[in-house]
Amino acid sequence: MIRCSSFAMDLLACRGLLYTVFLLHFVFLCQLLLLQPLVSASDGKPGNAAELFERVSQSVKVKRYSEALNDLNAAIEADPTLSEAYYHRASVLRQICRYEESEKSYKKFLELKPRDSVAEKEISQLNQAKSALDTALTLFESSDFAKSLEYVEKVVLVFSPACSKAKILRVKLLLASEDYSGAIAEAGFILKEDEDNLDALLLRGRAYYYLADHDVAQRHYQKGLRLDPEHGELKKAYFGLKNLLKKTKSAEDNEKKGRLRVAVEDFKAALAMDPNHLAHNVHLHLGLCKLLVKLGRGKDALSSCNEALNIDEELLEALVQRGEAKLLTEDWEGAVEDLKSAAQKSPQDMNIRETYMRAEKALKMSKRKDWYKILGVSKTSSISEIKRAYKKLALQWHPDKNVENREEAEEKFREIAAAYEILGDEEKRTKYDRGEDIEEMGMGGGGGGFNPFHGGGGQQYTFTFEGGFPGGGGGFGGGFPGGFDFQF
């Protein structure tokens, strides 16, 4: 009994001493209660050892490996000769792929129980699992994802089913193989066992990110950063996503405001942030393509639409926009092909059908004679400009002035006359510009249906030039040979 003299120490010191004595007695009692089964086991009471190993087994079943190891370590500390405790500890350590510690426990067990076949077999499995994990990591670094995954699933996780390192590697491999749904599922299993696993939160967030489920991805990153605000990869992933969404919104807002050129640069900047984010980039490429079509930049638009269709070949809007881009680049046949395909995929969409019909018309027009090009004038030229061009070319290519290449001159002369017949007449020119068929007028596309030398049915053509031929005074000696009368 401890007596406290009020003269030797004050009341506070006395209370502290009493509390310390009580605490020491309590700790001693707990140790006695907890270690008694283990001591009893070493004293030849197998029942208590069986209870210990049953408790360890239950802990392993519910994946409480730390509790199992604590019980086994306590048992070994109480009785260093308890062989079964070494065996069970080695087994638990192998399952969670702490291979070096596991091997030491197996060897200690074999010292106590030499030539135990089960232990020797499990050491062999341990070495296989360790080697397979090293190989899988090497293959992962060399980007042989399929082979690496095979080692993880068929060897490592067979002998070490609770190996967290192997499970995280499997999620990384699924991500690298673009199996995002599989990565989400596997990372989810890890988080069920350990909801604060930062690697699993990061990888699962990335899987959602690459599926363009950005809200869920952000929540995973944020949870991880709440646990560790300075986690480098989580910070990079979170702020990278935040900046990508900000730049995408800026592009869309500028497009709505009509600031198309600024929007184009924003779309390009967003695409440069993560070229591998295909699920999001397909929409960025499409948005950029549409803008470039509006700006009339057909070649650039074609490139963006192709990028979108390379990611998703069934993206109907990208197919339509590519058709529009091909119209801008005068790839008439390509435009018809794309727009016909789009119209077949969406037969009820009248806008697509109208664009398809426009492309067909453009293709048809591209195959006829370009009378403007033949006369060397633009589509906006006036009648007087067309007449001047006609007179100049008719004089240049008249067969009697091109004796050495008369056949070529006759062909050219026919084309020039046919071009003027259409473009020199306001009504015919208007119909031609609208893409209407004019073969009915006897033009025949500039072919055999029109001959300025001998018209259909023997008709004689008379060409009238105001002011006469250069250097001719009033004409070429009463007219050109061959029955062509030019009146001045």
PDB file of C-alpha atoms in Angstrom, residues 238-379:
ATOM      1  CA  TYR A 238      -7.412  17.294 -61.500  1.00  0.00           C
ATOM      2  CA  PHE A 239      -6.055  20.595 -62.806  1.00  0.00           C
ATOM      3  CA  GLY A 240      -5.459  19.140 -66.275  1.00  0.00           C
ATOM      4  CA  LEU A 241      -9.137  18.196 -66.513  1.00  0.00           C
ATOM      5  CA  LYS A 242     -10.216  21.546 -65.114  1.00  0.00           C
ATOM      6  CA  ASN A 243      -8.176  23.457 -67.713  1.00  0.00           C
ATOM      7  CA  LEU A 244      -9.434  21.243 -70.551  1.00  0.00           C
ATOM      8  CA  LEU A 245     -13.072  21.908 -69.651  1.00  0.00           C
ATOM      9  CA  LYS A 246     -12.362  25.622 -69.333  1.00  0.00           C
ATOM     10  CA  LYS A 247     -10.762  25.844 -72.782  1.00  0.00           C
ATOM     11  CA  THR A 248     -13.559  23.758 -74.350  1.00  0.00           C
ATOM     12  CA  LYS A 249     -16.194  26.064 -72.873  1.00  0.00           C
ATOM     13  CA  SER A 250     -14.297  29.100 -74.150  1.00  0.00           C
ATOM     14  CA  ALA A 251     -14.334  27.656 -77.686  1.00  0.00           C
ATOM     15  CA  GLU A 252     -18.071  26.954 -77.527  1.00  0.00           C
ATOM     16  CA  ASP A 253     -18.860  30.393 -76.081  1.00  0.00           C
ATOM     17  CA  ASN A 254     -16.840  32.196 -78.763  1.00  0.00           C
ATOM     18  CA  GLU A 255     -18.620  30.204 -81.472  1.00  0.00           C
ATOM     19  CA  LYS A 256     -22.014  31.245 -80.078  1.00  0.00           C
ATOM     20  CA  LYS A 257     -20.897  34.890 -80.013  1.00  0.00           C
ATOM     21  CA  GLY A 258     -19.851  34.686 -83.663  1.00  0.00           C
ATOM     22  CA  ARG A 259     -16.149  35.040 -82.905  1.00  0.00           C
ATOM     23  CA  LEU A 260     -15.364  32.149 -85.196  1.00  0.00           C
ATOM     24  CA  ARG A 261     -11.645  32.683 -85.706  1.00  0.00           C
ATOM     25  CA  VAL A 262     -11.058  32.981 -81.955  1.00  0.00           C
ATOM     26  CA  ALA A 263     -13.149  29.844 -81.441  1.00  0.00           C
ATOM     27  CA  VAL A 264     -10.978  27.973 -83.982  1.00  0.00           C
ATOM     28  CA  GLU A 265      -7.848  28.775 -81.962  1.00  0.00           C
ATOM     29  CA  ASP A 266      -9.583  27.692 -78.732  1.00  0.00           C
ATOM     30  CA  PHE A 267     -10.585  24.355 -80.249  1.00  0.00           C
ATOM     31  CA  LYS A 268      -7.020  23.787 -81.442  1.00  0.00           C
ATOM     32  CA  ALA A 269      -5.643  24.645 -77.990  1.00  0.00           C
ATOM     33  CA  ALA A 270      -8.080  22.224 -76.316  1.00  0.00           C
ATOM     34  CA  LEU A 271      -7.067  19.443 -78.720  1.00  0.00           C
ATOM     35  CA  ALA A 272      -3.399  20.000 -77.935  1.00  0.00           C
ATOM     36  CA  MET A 273      -3.955  19.481 -74.191  1.00  0.00           C
ATOM     37  CA  ASP A 274      -4.437  15.718 -74.414  1.00  0.00           C
ATOM     38  CA  PRO A 275      -4.243  14.145 -77.893  1.00  0.00           C
ATOM     39  CA  ASN A 276      -5.055  10.738 -76.360  1.00  0.00           C
ATOM     40  CA  HIS A 277      -8.423  11.799 -74.930  1.00  0.00           C
ATOM     41  CA  LEU A 278     -10.344  10.428 -77.908  1.00  0.00           C
ATOM     42  CA  ALA A 279     -13.814  10.370 -76.327  1.00  0.00           C
ATOM     43  CA  HIS A 280     -13.620  14.143 -75.820  1.00  0.00           C
ATOM     44  CA  ASN A 281     -11.454  15.025 -78.804  1.00  0.00           C
ATOM     45  CA  VAL A 282     -13.928  13.552 -81.286  1.00  0.00           C
ATOM     46  CA  HIS A 283     -16.327  16.366 -80.370  1.00  0.00           C
ATOM     47  CA  LEU A 284     -13.549  18.959 -80.496  1.00  0.00           C
ATOM     48  CA  HIS A 285     -12.558  17.812 -84.004  1.00  0.00           C
ATOM     49  CA  LEU A 286     -16.202  17.962 -85.100  1.00  0.00           C
ATOM     50  CA  GLY A 287     -16.669  21.430 -83.622  1.00  0.00           C
ATOM     51  CA  LEU A 288     -13.525  22.631 -85.369  1.00  0.00           C
ATOM     52  CA  CYS A 289     -14.630  21.093 -88.673  1.00  0.00           C
ATOM     53  CA  LYS A 290     -17.997  22.870 -88.538  1.00  0.00           C
ATOM     54  CA  LEU A 291     -16.323  26.202 -87.830  1.00  0.00           C
ATOM     55  CA  LEU A 292     -13.880  25.802 -90.713  1.00  0.00           C
ATOM     56  CA  VAL A 293     -16.732  24.938 -93.096  1.00  0.00           C
ATOM     57  CA  LYS A 294     -18.501  28.138 -92.024  1.00  0.00           C
ATOM     58  CA  LEU A 295     -15.298  30.070 -92.694  1.00  0.00           C
ATOM     59  CA  GLY A 296     -14.977  28.473 -96.151  1.00  0.00           C
ATOM     60  CA  ARG A 297     -11.682  26.774 -95.286  1.00  0.00           C
ATOM     61  CA  GLY A 298     -12.492  23.513 -97.014  1.00  0.00           C
ATOM     62  CA  LYS A 299      -9.059  21.873 -96.904  1.00  0.00           C
ATOM     63  CA  ASP A 300      -8.606  22.507 -93.166  1.00  0.00           C
ATOM     64  CA  ALA A 301     -12.201  21.451 -92.475  1.00  0.00           C
ATOM     65  CA  LEU A 302     -11.618  18.199 -94.360  1.00  0.00           C
ATOM     66  CA  SER A 303      -8.666  17.382 -92.115  1.00  0.00           C
ATOM     67  CA  SER A 304     -10.673  17.981 -88.914  1.00  0.00           C
ATOM     68  CA  CYS A 305     -13.637  15.942 -90.128  1.00  0.00           C
ATOM     69  CA  ASN A 306     -11.343  13.060 -91.045  1.00  0.00           C
ATOM     70  CA  GLU A 307      -9.892  13.140 -87.522  1.00  0.00           C
ATOM     71  CA  ALA A 308     -13.392  12.933 -86.040  1.00  0.00           C
ATOM     72  CA  LEU A 309     -14.359  10.034 -88.321  1.00  0.00           C
ATOM     73  CA  ASN A 310     -11.109   8.201 -87.572  1.00  0.00           C
ATOM     74  CA  ILE A 311     -12.198   8.161 -83.934  1.00  0.00           C
ATOM     75  CA  ASP A 312     -15.867   7.378 -84.616  1.00  0.00           C
ATOM     76  CA  GLU A 313     -16.655   6.287 -88.156  1.00  0.00           C
ATOM     77  CA  GLU A 314     -20.386   6.259 -87.376  1.00  0.00           C
ATOM     78  CA  LEU A 315     -20.498   9.950 -86.405  1.00  0.00           C
ATOM     79  CA  LEU A 316     -23.188  11.148 -88.819  1.00  0.00           C
ATOM     80  CA  GLU A 317     -22.664  14.873 -88.363  1.00  0.00           C
ATOM     81  CA  ALA A 318     -18.949  14.530 -89.116  1.00  0.00           C
ATOM     82  CA  LEU A 319     -19.820  12.678 -92.336  1.00  0.00           C
ATOM     83  CA  VAL A 320     -22.181  15.478 -93.392  1.00  0.00           C
ATOM     84  CA  GLN A 321     -19.631  18.164 -92.563  1.00  0.00           C
ATOM     85  CA  ARG A 322     -16.959  16.316 -94.509  1.00  0.00           C
ATOM     86  CA  GLY A 323     -19.305  16.290 -97.480  1.00  0.00           C
ATOM     87  CA  GLU A 324     -19.684  20.077 -97.110  1.00  0.00           C
ATOM     88  CA  ALA A 325     -15.892  20.439 -96.895  1.00  0.00           C
ATOM     89  CA  LYS A 326     -15.478  18.412-100.111  1.00  0.00           C
ATOM     90  CA  LEU A 327     -17.908  20.737-101.861  1.00  0.00           C
ATOM     91  CA  LEU A 328     -15.685  23.639-100.829  1.00  0.00           C
ATOM     92  CA  THR A 329     -12.626  21.897-102.279  1.00  0.00           C
ATOM     93  CA  GLU A 330     -14.607  20.972-105.444  1.00  0.00           C
ATOM     94  CA  ASP A 331     -14.278  17.252-104.783  1.00  0.00           C
ATOM     95  CA  TRP A 332     -17.739  16.734-106.217  1.00  0.00           C
ATOM     96  CA  GLU A 333     -17.680  12.949-106.389  1.00  0.00           C
ATOM     97  CA  GLY A 334     -16.331  12.665-102.833  1.00  0.00           C
ATOM     98  CA  ALA A 335     -19.018  15.036-101.582  1.00  0.00           C
ATOM     99  CA  VAL A 336     -21.769  13.020-103.269  1.00  0.00           C
ATOM    100  CA  GLU A 337     -20.389   9.790-101.812  1.00  0.00           C
ATOM    101  CA  ASP A 338     -20.316  11.145 -98.227  1.00  0.00           C
ATOM    102  CA  LEU A 339     -23.695  12.855 -98.396  1.00  0.00           C
ATOM    103  CA  LYS A 340     -25.376   9.882-100.056  1.00  0.00           C
ATOM    104  CA  SER A 341     -24.084   7.669 -97.239  1.00  0.00           C
ATOM    105  CA  ALA A 342     -25.339  10.176 -94.643  1.00  0.00           C
ATOM    106  CA  ALA A 343     -28.764  10.374 -96.326  1.00  0.00           C
ATOM    107  CA  GLN A 344     -29.057   6.576 -96.283  1.00  0.00           C
ATOM    108  CA  LYS A 345     -28.203   6.477 -92.583  1.00  0.00           C
ATOM    109  CA  SER A 346     -30.745   9.185 -91.749  1.00  0.00           C
ATOM    110  CA  PRO A 347     -33.433   9.110 -94.471  1.00  0.00           C
ATOM    111  CA  GLN A 348     -35.809  11.364 -92.511  1.00  0.00           C
ATOM    112  CA  ASP A 349     -33.354  14.253 -92.225  1.00  0.00           C
ATOM    113  CA  MET A 350     -34.400  16.714 -94.914  1.00  0.00           C
ATOM    114  CA  ASN A 351     -31.390  18.978 -94.363  1.00  0.00           C
ATOM    115  CA  ILE A 352     -29.051  16.133 -95.234  1.00  0.00           C
ATOM    116  CA  ARG A 353     -31.152  15.243 -98.266  1.00  0.00           C
ATOM    117  CA  GLU A 354     -31.097  18.845 -99.517  1.00  0.00           C
ATOM    118  CA  THR A 355     -27.321  19.008 -99.124  1.00  0.00           C
ATOM    119  CA  TYR A 356     -26.992  15.700-100.949  1.00  0.00           C
ATOM    120  CA  MET A 357     -29.097  17.002-103.862  1.00  0.00           C
ATOM    121  CA  ARG A 358     -26.951  20.141-103.974  1.00  0.00           C
ATOM    122  CA  ALA A 359     -23.836  17.972-104.209  1.00  0.00           C
ATOM    123  CA  GLU A 360     -25.336  15.886-107.013  1.00  0.00           C
ATOM    124  CA  LYS A 361     -26.152  19.059-108.919  1.00  0.00           C
ATOM    125  CA  ALA A 362     -22.615  20.346-108.407  1.00  0.00           C
ATOM    126  CA  LEU A 363     -21.226  17.045-109.689  1.00  0.00           C
ATOM    127  CA  LYS A 364     -23.427  17.180-112.742  1.00  0.00           C
ATOM    128  CA  MET A 365     -22.424  20.756-113.473  1.00  0.00           C
ATOM    129  CA  SER A 366     -18.755  19.876-113.076  1.00  0.00           C
ATOM    130  CA  LYS A 367     -19.021  17.352-115.917  1.00  0.00           C
ATOM    131  CA  ARG A 368     -20.389  19.796-118.499  1.00  0.00           C
ATOM    132  CA  LYS A 369     -18.434  22.298-120.541  1.00  0.00           C
ATOM    133  CA  ASP A 370     -17.258  25.303-118.573  1.00  0.00           C
ATOM    134  CA  TRP A 371     -18.175  28.012-121.043  1.00  0.00           C
ATOM    135  CA  TYR A 372     -16.749  30.722-118.832  1.00  0.00           C
ATOM    136  CA  LYS A 373     -13.385  28.966-118.782  1.00  0.00           C
ATOM    137  CA  ILE A 374     -13.468  28.485-122.574  1.00  0.00           C
ATOM    138  CA  LEU A 375     -13.947  32.219-123.107  1.00  0.00           C
ATOM    139  CA  GLY A 376     -11.525  33.057-120.297  1.00  0.00           C
ATOM    140  CA  VAL A 377     -14.020  35.176-118.347  1.00  0.00           C
ATOM    141  CA  SER A 378     -15.399  35.042-114.811  1.00  0.00           C
ATOM    142  CA  LYS A 379     -18.948  34.182-113.811  1.00  0.00           C
TER     143      LYS A 379
END
